[in-house]
Amino acid sequence: MIYPIVKFGNPVLEKPGAPVTEFDDELKKLVEDMFESMYAAKGVGLAAPQIGISKRLAVIDVTSKEDPAARLVLANPEIIHTEGKQTQSEGCLSIPEFREPLTRANKVMVRAQDVNGKWFEKTGEELLARAFLHETDHLNGKLYISHLSALKRDLMKRKIRKLMRAGEW
Ligand code: NI
C-alpha cells in the first residue's frame, strides 16, 4: 500500500516518535509499505512520521531501487559517531519543491534494529551519512530546516504559508 506523504505543517512531523517494540508481521508489512511509498515519491529515505505514524522507524535506499541489497530498515536508530563535513543540497519529501545547501557530517555511524529486532551498526558516507542524520532527525521530531539559518528558515516558512493559503500545499 502506498501511503500519502504528510507535509510540513502537520504536527506529527514535529513530535518525537515512540520506540518500536513489536517486531511482528504488522511491522514487516509497514516496512514494505514504507519502501513502496518512498519509491513512489522518488525519495531515498522515509521516516514513519512522514506517513502519519509516530514511531521510531525509517527506511533508506540511496540507490533508488537499483540495488536491493542497499535497502536499510532503521528501527530505534541512534547516531553513535560522526566525522568530517560535507555540504550538499538537501530536501525532504514532506517539504516538496524546496532544497537548501546544508553542511552535515560526511561519515556517520548509526546503531539501530532491523525489521527482526536485531541490533546492528552501520557506517555511511556522503549521501548515506546524510540520510542517517536526516531520518534520525525525523524520528526526533526534527526537520532539516531546523539546521538552516533563521533567515532562510523563515523565508521558506513564509513561502509555504503562501502556498497553504492558495490551497497548493
Ligand atoms: Ni525528510
CSV table of C-alpha atoms and ligand atoms in Angstrom, one decimal:
chain,number,residue,atom,x,y,z
A,1,MET,CA,0.0,0.0,0.0
A,2,ILE,CA,1.3,3.4,-0.9
A,3,TYR,CA,0.7,6.0,1.8
A,4,PRO,CA,0.4,9.7,1.0
A,5,ILE,CA,3.3,11.7,2.4
A,6,VAL,CA,2.5,14.1,5.3
A,7,LYS,CA,3.6,17.6,4.6
A,8,PHE,CA,5.2,20.3,6.7
A,9,GLY,CA,2.5,21.9,8.9
A,10,ASN,CA,1.2,18.6,10.2
A,11,PRO,CA,2.2,18.3,13.9
A,12,VAL,CA,3.2,14.6,13.6
A,13,LEU,CA,6.4,15.7,11.9
A,14,GLU,CA,7.5,17.8,14.9
A,15,LYS,CA,6.9,15.3,17.6
A,16,PRO,CA,9.3,12.5,18.6
A,17,GLY,CA,8.2,9.0,17.6
A,18,ALA,CA,7.5,6.2,20.0
A,19,PRO,CA,10.1,3.4,20.2
A,20,VAL,CA,9.3,0.3,18.1
A,21,THR,CA,8.8,-2.6,20.5
A,22,GLU,CA,7.0,-5.3,18.4
A,23,PHE,CA,8.9,-6.9,15.6
A,24,ASP,CA,6.0,-8.8,14.2
A,25,ASP,CA,4.3,-9.3,10.8
A,26,GLU,CA,2.5,-6.0,11.2
A,27,LEU,CA,5.8,-4.2,11.4
A,28,LYS,CA,7.1,-6.1,8.3
A,29,LYS,CA,4.0,-5.1,6.4
A,30,LEU,CA,4.5,-1.5,7.5
A,31,VAL,CA,8.2,-1.6,6.4
A,32,GLU,CA,7.2,-2.9,2.9
A,33,ASP,CA,4.6,-0.2,2.6
A,34,MET,CA,7.2,2.4,3.6
A,35,PHE,CA,9.6,1.2,0.9
A,36,GLU,CA,6.8,1.3,-1.7
A,37,SER,CA,5.7,4.7,-0.6
A,38,MET,CA,9.2,6.0,-0.6
A,39,TYR,CA,9.9,4.7,-4.1
A,40,ALA,CA,6.6,6.1,-5.4
A,41,ALA,CA,7.6,9.5,-4.0
A,42,LYS,CA,11.1,9.2,-5.5
A,43,GLY,CA,12.8,9.6,-2.2
A,44,VAL,CA,15.9,7.9,-0.8
A,45,GLY,CA,14.7,7.9,2.8
A,46,LEU,CA,11.3,7.9,4.6
A,47,ALA,CA,10.5,8.1,8.3
A,48,ALA,CA,7.3,6.7,9.7
A,49,PRO,CA,6.0,10.1,10.9
A,50,GLN,CA,6.1,11.2,7.2
A,51,ILE,CA,3.2,8.8,6.7
A,52,GLY,CA,1.5,9.9,9.9
A,53,ILE,CA,2.8,7.1,12.1
A,54,SER,CA,4.6,8.4,15.1
A,55,LYS,CA,7.2,5.6,15.5
A,56,ARG,CA,10.9,5.4,15.6
A,57,LEU,CA,11.2,3.7,12.2
A,58,ALA,CA,12.8,4.7,8.9
A,59,VAL,CA,13.7,3.1,5.6
A,60,ILE,CA,16.6,4.2,3.4
A,61,ASP,CA,17.7,3.2,-0.1
A,62,VAL,CA,20.3,5.6,-1.5
A,63,THR,CA,20.4,3.6,-4.8
A,64,SER,CA,16.7,4.4,-5.6
A,65,LYS,CA,15.7,0.8,-6.0
A,66,GLU,CA,18.8,-0.1,-8.2
A,67,ASP,CA,20.3,-2.4,-5.6
A,68,PRO,CA,18.0,-4.5,-3.4
A,69,ALA,CA,21.0,-5.1,-1.0
A,70,ALA,CA,21.1,-1.4,-0.3
A,71,ARG,CA,17.7,-1.3,1.4
A,72,LEU,CA,18.0,-0.4,5.0
A,73,VAL,CA,15.5,-0.5,7.8
A,74,LEU,CA,16.3,1.5,10.9
A,75,ALA,CA,14.2,0.9,14.0
A,76,ASN,CA,15.1,2.9,17.1
A,77,PRO,CA,18.2,4.4,15.5
A,78,GLU,CA,20.9,6.3,17.4
A,79,ILE,CA,23.8,8.2,15.8
A,80,ILE,CA,26.8,6.9,17.6
A,81,HIS,CA,29.7,8.6,15.7
A,82,THR,CA,30.1,11.4,13.2
A,83,GLU,CA,33.2,12.8,11.5
A,84,GLY,CA,34.1,15.2,8.7
A,85,LYS,CA,31.9,17.6,6.8
A,86,GLN,CA,30.0,17.7,3.6
A,87,THR,CA,27.9,20.4,2.0
A,88,GLN,CA,25.2,19.3,-0.4
A,89,SER,CA,21.7,20.4,-1.3
A,90,GLU,CA,19.2,18.7,1.0
A,91,GLY,CA,15.4,18.3,0.6
A,92,CYS,CA,12.6,16.3,2.2
A,93,LEU,CA,9.5,14.6,0.8
A,94,SER,CA,7.5,16.4,3.5
A,95,ILE,CA,8.7,19.8,2.2
A,96,PRO,CA,8.3,19.3,-1.6
A,97,GLU,CA,9.9,21.6,-4.1
A,98,PHE,CA,12.3,23.2,-1.6
A,99,ARG,CA,16.0,22.4,-1.3
A,100,GLU,CA,18.8,24.1,0.5
A,101,PRO,CA,22.5,23.6,0.8
A,102,LEU,CA,23.3,22.1,4.2
A,103,THR,CA,26.5,21.1,5.9
A,104,ARG,CA,26.4,17.7,7.7
A,105,ALA,CA,28.9,15.2,8.9
A,106,ASN,CA,30.5,13.2,6.0
A,107,LYS,CA,30.8,9.9,7.8
A,108,VAL,CA,28.2,8.7,10.3
A,109,MET,CA,27.8,5.5,12.3
A,110,VAL,CA,24.3,4.5,13.3
A,111,ARG,CA,23.2,1.8,15.7
A,112,ALA,CA,19.7,0.5,15.0
A,113,GLN,CA,17.5,-2.6,15.0
A,114,ASP,CA,16.5,-4.3,11.8
A,115,VAL,CA,13.0,-5.5,10.9
A,116,ASN,CA,13.5,-8.6,13.1
A,117,GLY,CA,14.7,-6.6,16.1
A,118,LYS,CA,18.3,-7.5,15.6
A,119,TRP,CA,20.7,-4.6,16.6
A,120,PHE,CA,23.4,-3.7,14.1
A,121,GLU,CA,25.8,-0.9,13.4
A,122,LYS,CA,26.5,0.6,10.1
A,123,THR,CA,28.7,3.4,8.8
A,124,GLY,CA,27.7,5.5,5.9
A,125,GLU,CA,29.5,8.2,3.9
A,126,GLU,CA,28.2,11.1,1.8
A,127,LEU,CA,24.6,10.6,0.8
A,128,LEU,CA,24.1,7.6,3.2
A,129,ALA,CA,25.6,9.6,6.1
A,130,ARG,CA,23.2,12.4,5.3
A,131,ALA,CA,20.3,10.0,5.1
A,132,PHE,CA,21.2,8.6,8.5
A,133,LEU,CA,21.2,12.0,10.0
A,134,HIS,CA,18.1,13.3,8.2
A,135,GLU,CA,15.9,10.2,9.0
A,136,THR,CA,17.1,10.1,12.7
A,137,ASP,CA,16.2,13.7,13.0
A,138,HIS,CA,12.7,12.9,11.7
A,139,LEU,CA,12.3,10.4,14.5
A,140,ASN,CA,13.2,13.1,17.0
A,141,GLY,CA,10.6,15.4,15.6
A,142,LYS,CA,13.2,17.5,13.8
A,143,LEU,CA,13.2,18.7,10.2
A,144,TYR,CA,16.3,19.6,8.2
A,145,ILE,CA,15.1,23.2,8.1
A,146,SER,CA,15.9,23.4,11.8
A,147,HIS,CA,19.6,23.3,10.7
A,148,LEU,CA,19.2,26.3,8.4
A,149,SER,CA,19.8,29.9,9.4
A,150,ALA,CA,16.7,31.6,11.0
A,151,LEU,CA,16.6,33.9,8.0
A,152,LYS,CA,16.4,31.1,5.4
A,153,ARG,CA,14.0,29.0,7.5
A,154,ASP,CA,11.6,32.0,8.0
A,155,LEU,CA,11.7,32.8,4.3
A,156,MET,CA,10.9,29.1,3.5
A,157,LYS,CA,8.1,29.1,6.0
A,158,ARG,CA,6.6,32.3,4.6
A,159,LYS,CA,6.6,30.7,1.1
A,160,ILE,CA,4.9,27.6,2.4
A,161,ARG,CA,2.3,29.6,4.3
A,162,LYS,CA,1.5,31.4,1.0
A,163,LEU,CA,1.2,28.0,-0.8
A,164,MET,CA,-1.1,26.8,2.1
A,165,ARG,CA,-3.3,29.9,1.7
A,166,ALA,CA,-3.5,29.3,-2.1
A,167,GLY,CA,-4.5,25.7,-1.4
A,168,GLU,CA,-1.4,24.4,-3.1
A,169,TRP,CA,0.2,22.6,-0.2
B,1,NI,NI,12.7,14.2,5.3
